[in-house]
Amino acid sequence: MRRFGRWLRSNAEGFLALSIAIVFGLLVVLDVLGPNSSVVNGAILLTLALIAVTLLRDRASVEKALLNVSAVLVASGPEVGQAQAEARRNTDRWIFKGGTGGSLRTVTLPNCVEIARQERRPLRVQLEIIDPTDEDLCEEYARFRSSLSAGRGRGKEEWTRERVRLESYATIFAACWHRQRFTFLTVEIGLSRVMSTFRWDLSASCVILSQEDPSGASLIFENDRSYYRACNRELVASFNQARRVHLDRADAYQLGEEPTTEDARRLFALLQLDLPSTFGERDLTAMIFKATREKDALG
């Protein structure tokens, strides 16, 4: 009975229209009201009005459902880059969670900093990347990325444990380098001991959930949708569990416009992040290049 009551409340107009049609239909068949009764004509008009109300309500429900669906966009290929560029345009924050932060380091961070500098406004950046001191995790991530690129892109740099570590250190170095060059840039870095196969980019306008495989589709949620808030909570909770890099420990050490390998060694010593003993001058030079000059990387 309770279920019928809920159904009746949801379909009151249609039920009333059907009841009127049945009652007056029977009256006409039984010739109770007469063939030209104005009551019958009025009942017909009332029935049609109720049917119209029902149709309008159903149309509004459909439009609302379509609006909710349209708030979840699926993008791939160049569309993802366009969405990223649009998200960077007017944001005062960027929260990233992913692998080594290659795309953030080479595209997002420098572009956001440049826009914020031009508009003279603050910018807050929160990064969560793979912990480069966890060799097993870096090895696992390298195997994962290699499996995605197997059989294609053979001319590109292979994913190895050492490359994963180099990329992560380069992202940390880049954050420090940009932080010293823009007073109103606030950066927080967390090092995760868990590998994620997805990448989150959250701006003031939307959150973009991407796959590490560049050929995969990405999901885009606008900031007025519940999933945007859910992603924001996920990123905050995950970041709180990551190992924090205290960038303020290196505030007194000024990096040059073109940093040297000695700058890199000194910076990471101050941050209390031990560089691998296998890193030689060539590795440090490559890391500095990735941090300050490399463009359009992924990771």
Short mmCIF file of C-alpha atoms in Angstrom, two decimals:
data_model
loop_
_atom_site.label_atom_id
_atom_site.label_comp_id
_atom_site.label_asym_id
_atom_site.label_seq_id
_atom_site.Cartn_x
_atom_site.Cartn_y
_atom_site.Cartn_z
CA MET A 1 0.00 0.00 0.00
CA ARG A 2 2.84 2.35 0.81
CA ARG A 3 4.47 1.59 -2.52
CA PHE A 4 1.18 2.37 -4.31
CA GLY A 5 0.95 5.66 -2.42
CA ARG A 6 4.45 6.68 -3.62
CA TRP A 7 3.55 5.71 -7.18
CA LEU A 8 0.32 7.68 -6.99
CA ARG A 9 2.13 10.82 -5.81
CA SER A 10 4.61 10.53 -8.67
CA ASN A 11 1.95 9.96 -11.31
CA ALA A 12 -1.00 11.95 -9.95
CA GLU A 13 -1.72 13.90 -13.17
CA GLY A 14 -1.70 10.85 -15.39
CA PHE A 15 -3.80 8.82 -12.97
CA LEU A 16 -6.37 11.62 -12.67
CA ALA A 17 -6.54 12.05 -16.45
CA LEU A 18 -7.09 8.33 -16.92
CA SER A 19 -9.79 8.24 -14.23
CA ILE A 20 -11.68 11.17 -15.77
CA ALA A 21 -11.45 9.62 -19.22
CA ILE A 22 -12.78 6.28 -17.97
CA VAL A 23 -15.65 7.78 -15.92
CA PHE A 24 -16.92 10.10 -18.62
CA GLY A 25 -16.35 7.47 -21.27
CA LEU A 26 -18.70 5.15 -19.41
CA LEU A 27 -21.24 7.93 -18.92
CA VAL A 28 -21.24 8.62 -22.65
CA VAL A 29 -21.62 4.92 -23.48
CA LEU A 30 -24.52 4.63 -21.04
CA ASP A 31 -26.00 7.86 -22.50
CA VAL A 32 -26.34 9.32 -19.03
CA LEU A 33 -25.25 12.85 -19.95
CA GLY A 34 -26.63 13.03 -23.45
CA PRO A 35 -24.72 13.26 -26.74
CA ASN A 36 -24.13 17.02 -26.68
CA SER A 37 -23.46 17.55 -23.01
CA SER A 38 -21.09 20.42 -22.18
CA VAL A 39 -19.95 18.38 -19.21
CA VAL A 40 -18.43 15.81 -21.56
CA ASN A 41 -16.65 18.53 -23.54
CA GLY A 42 -15.30 20.05 -20.34
CA ALA A 43 -14.09 16.64 -19.19
CA ILE A 44 -12.29 16.15 -22.50
CA LEU A 45 -10.55 19.50 -22.15
CA LEU A 46 -9.61 18.74 -18.55
CA THR A 47 -8.22 15.36 -19.56
CA LEU A 48 -6.17 16.90 -22.34
CA ALA A 49 -4.86 19.55 -19.93
CA LEU A 50 -3.77 16.90 -17.45
CA ILE A 51 -2.08 14.92 -20.20
CA ALA A 52 -0.24 18.08 -21.28
CA VAL A 53 0.92 18.72 -17.70
CA THR A 54 2.19 15.13 -17.47
CA LEU A 55 4.10 15.44 -20.72
CA LEU A 56 5.67 18.74 -19.67
CA ARG A 57 6.75 17.30 -16.33
CA ASP A 58 8.27 14.27 -18.03
CA ARG A 59 10.06 16.54 -20.50
CA ALA A 60 11.50 18.59 -17.64
CA SER A 61 12.72 15.40 -15.96
CA VAL A 62 14.39 14.26 -19.17
CA GLU A 63 16.06 17.65 -19.64
CA LYS A 64 17.34 17.55 -16.07
CA ALA A 65 18.75 14.06 -16.61
CA LEU A 66 20.43 15.16 -19.84
CA LEU A 67 21.93 18.15 -18.05
CA ASN A 68 23.41 15.89 -15.38
CA VAL A 69 24.84 13.57 -18.01
CA SER A 70 26.33 16.47 -19.98
CA ALA A 71 28.25 17.55 -16.86
CA VAL A 72 30.38 14.41 -17.23
CA LEU A 73 32.43 14.84 -20.38
CA VAL A 74 34.52 12.17 -22.05
CA ALA A 75 37.60 13.48 -23.85
CA SER A 76 40.45 11.87 -25.74
CA GLY A 77 43.39 12.90 -27.87
CA PRO A 78 43.68 16.66 -28.48
CA GLU A 79 40.46 17.26 -26.52
CA VAL A 80 42.28 16.45 -23.28
CA GLY A 81 44.97 19.03 -23.99
CA GLN A 82 42.30 21.62 -24.78
CA ALA A 83 40.48 20.84 -21.54
CA GLN A 84 43.74 21.16 -19.60
CA ALA A 85 44.50 24.51 -21.24
CA GLU A 86 41.02 25.81 -20.43
CA ALA A 87 41.34 24.62 -16.82
CA ARG A 88 44.66 26.47 -16.44
CA ARG A 89 43.30 29.73 -17.81
CA ASN A 90 41.55 31.15 -14.74
CA THR A 91 42.52 28.96 -11.82
CA ASP A 92 44.13 29.95 -8.54
CA ARG A 93 44.88 26.35 -7.56
CA TRP A 94 46.03 23.09 -9.05
CA ILE A 95 45.99 19.73 -7.29
CA PHE A 96 47.80 16.87 -8.98
CA LYS A 97 48.06 13.20 -8.17
CA GLY A 98 49.76 10.75 -10.48
CA GLY A 99 52.97 9.02 -11.37
CA THR A 100 56.09 11.15 -11.68
CA GLY A 101 54.35 14.42 -12.56
CA GLY A 102 55.96 14.80 -15.97
CA SER A 103 53.08 16.62 -17.66
CA LEU A 104 52.58 18.84 -14.63
CA ARG A 105 56.27 19.68 -14.49
CA THR A 106 56.70 20.53 -18.17
CA VAL A 107 53.32 22.04 -19.09
CA THR A 108 50.90 22.73 -16.24
CA LEU A 109 53.20 24.26 -13.63
CA PRO A 110 55.09 26.70 -15.89
CA ASN A 111 51.90 27.75 -17.68
CA CYS A 112 49.94 28.29 -14.47
CA VAL A 113 52.82 30.26 -12.98
CA GLU A 114 53.09 32.43 -16.08
CA ILE A 115 49.35 33.19 -16.13
CA ALA A 116 49.34 33.96 -12.39
CA ARG A 117 52.36 36.23 -12.80
CA GLN A 118 50.71 38.13 -15.65
CA GLU A 119 47.51 38.57 -13.66
CA ARG A 120 49.40 39.28 -10.42
CA ARG A 121 47.48 36.78 -8.33
CA PRO A 122 48.45 33.95 -5.97
CA LEU A 123 48.67 30.34 -7.08
CA ARG A 124 48.53 27.25 -4.87
CA VAL A 125 49.84 23.94 -6.18
CA GLN A 126 49.60 20.56 -4.43
CA LEU A 127 51.49 17.60 -5.87
CA GLU A 128 51.41 13.94 -4.97
CA ILE A 129 53.86 11.81 -6.92
CA ILE A 130 55.69 8.52 -6.54
CA ASP A 131 58.30 8.44 -3.79
CA PRO A 132 61.63 8.30 -5.67
CA THR A 133 63.38 6.80 -2.64
CA ASP A 134 61.15 3.69 -2.80
CA GLU A 135 63.04 1.54 -5.29
CA ASP A 136 60.50 -1.31 -5.38
CA LEU A 137 57.66 1.10 -6.10
CA CYS A 138 59.65 2.81 -8.86
CA GLU A 139 60.41 -0.58 -10.38
CA GLU A 140 56.73 -1.52 -10.31
CA TYR A 141 55.71 1.76 -11.93
CA ALA A 142 58.37 1.34 -14.63
CA ARG A 143 56.96 -2.11 -15.50
CA PHE A 144 53.46 -0.66 -15.64
CA ARG A 145 54.44 2.18 -17.98
CA SER A 146 56.48 -0.17 -20.15
CA SER A 147 53.47 -2.45 -20.56
CA LEU A 148 51.43 0.50 -21.88
CA SER A 149 54.02 1.46 -24.48
CA ALA A 150 54.97 -2.07 -25.58
CA GLY A 151 55.12 -2.34 -29.36
CA ARG A 152 54.87 1.38 -30.09
CA GLY A 153 56.94 4.50 -29.73
CA ARG A 154 60.23 2.64 -29.88
CA GLY A 155 62.11 5.84 -30.56
CA LYS A 156 61.15 7.22 -27.15
CA GLU A 157 62.99 6.84 -23.88
CA GLU A 158 62.25 3.52 -22.18
CA TRP A 159 60.69 3.33 -18.76
CA THR A 160 63.11 1.93 -16.20
CA ARG A 161 63.39 2.20 -12.44
CA GLU A 162 66.14 4.78 -12.80
CA ARG A 163 64.06 6.85 -15.19
CA VAL A 164 61.09 6.85 -12.79
CA ARG A 165 63.35 8.06 -9.99
CA LEU A 166 64.93 10.71 -12.22
CA GLU A 167 61.50 11.99 -13.35
CA SER A 168 60.21 12.25 -9.77
CA TYR A 169 63.31 14.08 -8.54
CA ALA A 170 63.01 16.42 -11.53
CA THR A 171 59.42 17.30 -10.56
CA ILE A 172 60.51 18.14 -7.01
CA PHE A 173 63.40 20.24 -8.33
CA ALA A 174 61.07 22.06 -10.75
CA ALA A 175 58.64 22.90 -7.95
CA CYS A 176 61.46 24.44 -5.90
CA TRP A 177 62.85 26.31 -8.91
CA HIS A 178 59.49 27.89 -9.83
CA ARG A 179 58.71 28.58 -6.18
CA GLN A 180 61.82 30.73 -5.85
CA ARG A 181 60.96 32.67 -9.00
CA PHE A 182 57.38 33.56 -8.16
CA THR A 183 56.72 34.98 -4.71
CA PHE A 184 53.01 34.22 -4.77
CA LEU A 185 53.43 30.53 -5.61
CA THR A 186 52.66 28.14 -2.75
CA VAL A 187 53.71 24.55 -3.35
CA GLU A 188 53.08 21.43 -1.30
CA ILE A 189 54.58 18.07 -2.25
CA GLY A 190 53.64 14.64 -0.97
CA LEU A 191 55.49 11.43 -1.84
CA SER A 192 53.25 8.40 -2.22
CA ARG A 193 54.26 4.81 -1.55
CA VAL A 194 51.30 3.54 -3.57
CA MET A 195 51.23 3.45 -7.37
CA SER A 196 48.13 4.80 -9.12
CA THR A 197 47.14 3.94 -12.68
CA PHE A 198 45.14 7.17 -12.95
CA ARG A 199 46.11 10.82 -12.93
CA TRP A 200 44.07 13.57 -11.28
CA ASP A 201 44.27 17.25 -12.26
CA LEU A 202 41.99 19.49 -10.25
CA SER A 203 41.60 23.21 -10.95
CA ALA A 204 39.09 25.78 -9.75
CA SER A 205 36.77 24.96 -12.67
CA CYS A 206 36.95 21.19 -13.09
CA VAL A 207 38.70 17.94 -12.33
CA ILE A 208 40.22 15.88 -15.14
CA LEU A 209 40.65 12.17 -14.47
CA SER A 210 43.08 10.68 -16.97
CA GLN A 211 44.66 7.32 -17.63
CA GLU A 212 48.41 6.96 -17.77
CA ASP A 213 47.94 5.55 -21.26
CA PRO A 214 47.78 8.64 -23.53
CA SER A 215 45.45 6.78 -25.92
CA GLY A 216 42.85 6.24 -23.18
CA ALA A 217 39.83 8.45 -22.62
CA SER A 218 39.65 11.05 -19.84
CA LEU A 219 36.68 12.09 -17.72
CA ILE A 220 35.97 15.76 -16.96
CA PHE A 221 33.71 16.89 -14.11
CA GLU A 222 32.68 20.51 -13.65
CA ASN A 223 33.14 22.14 -10.24
CA ASP A 224 29.41 22.35 -9.49
CA ARG A 225 28.96 18.57 -9.62
CA SER A 226 29.14 16.14 -6.71
CA TYR A 227 31.92 14.11 -8.31
CA TYR A 228 34.17 17.18 -8.32
CA ARG A 229 33.73 17.43 -4.55
CA ALA A 230 34.29 13.68 -4.19
CA CYS A 231 37.56 13.90 -6.12
CA ASN A 232 38.63 16.86 -4.01
CA ARG A 233 38.05 14.82 -0.84
CA GLU A 234 39.98 11.89 -2.32
CA LEU A 235 42.95 14.09 -3.16
CA VAL A 236 43.01 15.69 0.29
CA ALA A 237 42.76 12.32 2.07
CA SER A 238 45.45 10.77 -0.13
CA PHE A 239 47.80 13.73 0.29
CA ASN A 240 47.44 13.58 4.08
CA GLN A 241 48.74 10.02 3.97
CA ALA A 242 51.75 10.84 1.78
CA ARG A 243 55.23 11.66 3.07
CA ARG A 244 55.58 15.43 3.04
CA VAL A 245 58.53 17.23 1.44
CA HIS A 246 59.32 20.30 3.54
CA LEU A 247 60.33 22.81 0.88
CA ASP A 248 60.92 25.54 3.46
CA ARG A 249 64.12 23.77 4.48
CA ALA A 250 65.71 25.03 1.28
CA ASP A 251 64.42 28.61 1.45
CA ALA A 252 67.82 30.02 2.29
CA TYR A 253 69.47 28.41 -0.74
CA GLN A 254 68.93 30.30 -3.98
CA LEU A 255 68.91 28.28 -7.20
CA GLY A 256 70.45 29.93 -10.22
CA GLU A 257 68.64 30.74 -13.44
CA GLU A 258 70.56 27.85 -14.96
CA PRO A 259 71.11 25.50 -12.00
CA THR A 260 74.23 23.37 -11.77
CA THR A 261 74.67 19.80 -10.60
CA GLU A 262 76.09 21.19 -7.37
CA ASP A 263 72.86 23.15 -6.90
CA ALA A 264 70.92 19.92 -7.28
CA ARG A 265 73.04 18.05 -4.72
CA ARG A 266 72.81 20.90 -2.24
CA LEU A 267 69.05 21.31 -2.69
CA PHE A 268 68.18 17.68 -2.06
CA ALA A 269 70.55 17.55 0.89
CA LEU A 270 68.66 20.46 2.45
CA LEU A 271 65.34 18.78 1.68
CA GLN A 272 66.68 15.62 3.35
CA LEU A 273 65.95 13.57 0.25
CA ASP A 274 68.89 11.35 -0.53
CA LEU A 275 69.83 11.15 -4.19
CA PRO A 276 70.66 7.63 -5.42
CA SER A 277 74.32 6.76 -5.18
CA THR A 278 74.10 5.70 -8.82
CA PHE A 279 73.29 9.24 -9.96
CA GLY A 280 76.35 10.71 -11.64
CA GLU A 281 76.93 14.10 -13.26
CA ARG A 282 75.15 13.04 -16.43
CA ASP A 283 72.05 11.97 -14.50
CA LEU A 284 71.95 15.22 -12.54
CA THR A 285 72.35 17.24 -15.72
CA ALA A 286 69.46 15.32 -17.29
CA MET A 287 67.34 15.90 -14.20
CA ILE A 288 67.99 19.66 -14.26
CA PHE A 289 67.09 19.76 -17.96
CA LYS A 290 63.83 17.93 -17.27
CA ALA A 291 63.04 20.29 -14.39
CA THR A 292 63.73 23.61 -16.07
CA ARG A 293 63.74 23.23 -19.84
CA GLU A 294 61.95 20.09 -21.02
CA LYS A 295 58.56 20.55 -22.71
CA ASP A 296 55.45 18.40 -23.22
CA ALA A 297 56.37 15.35 -21.16
CA LEU A 298 53.89 12.79 -19.86
CA GLY A 299 53.85 10.99 -16.53
#
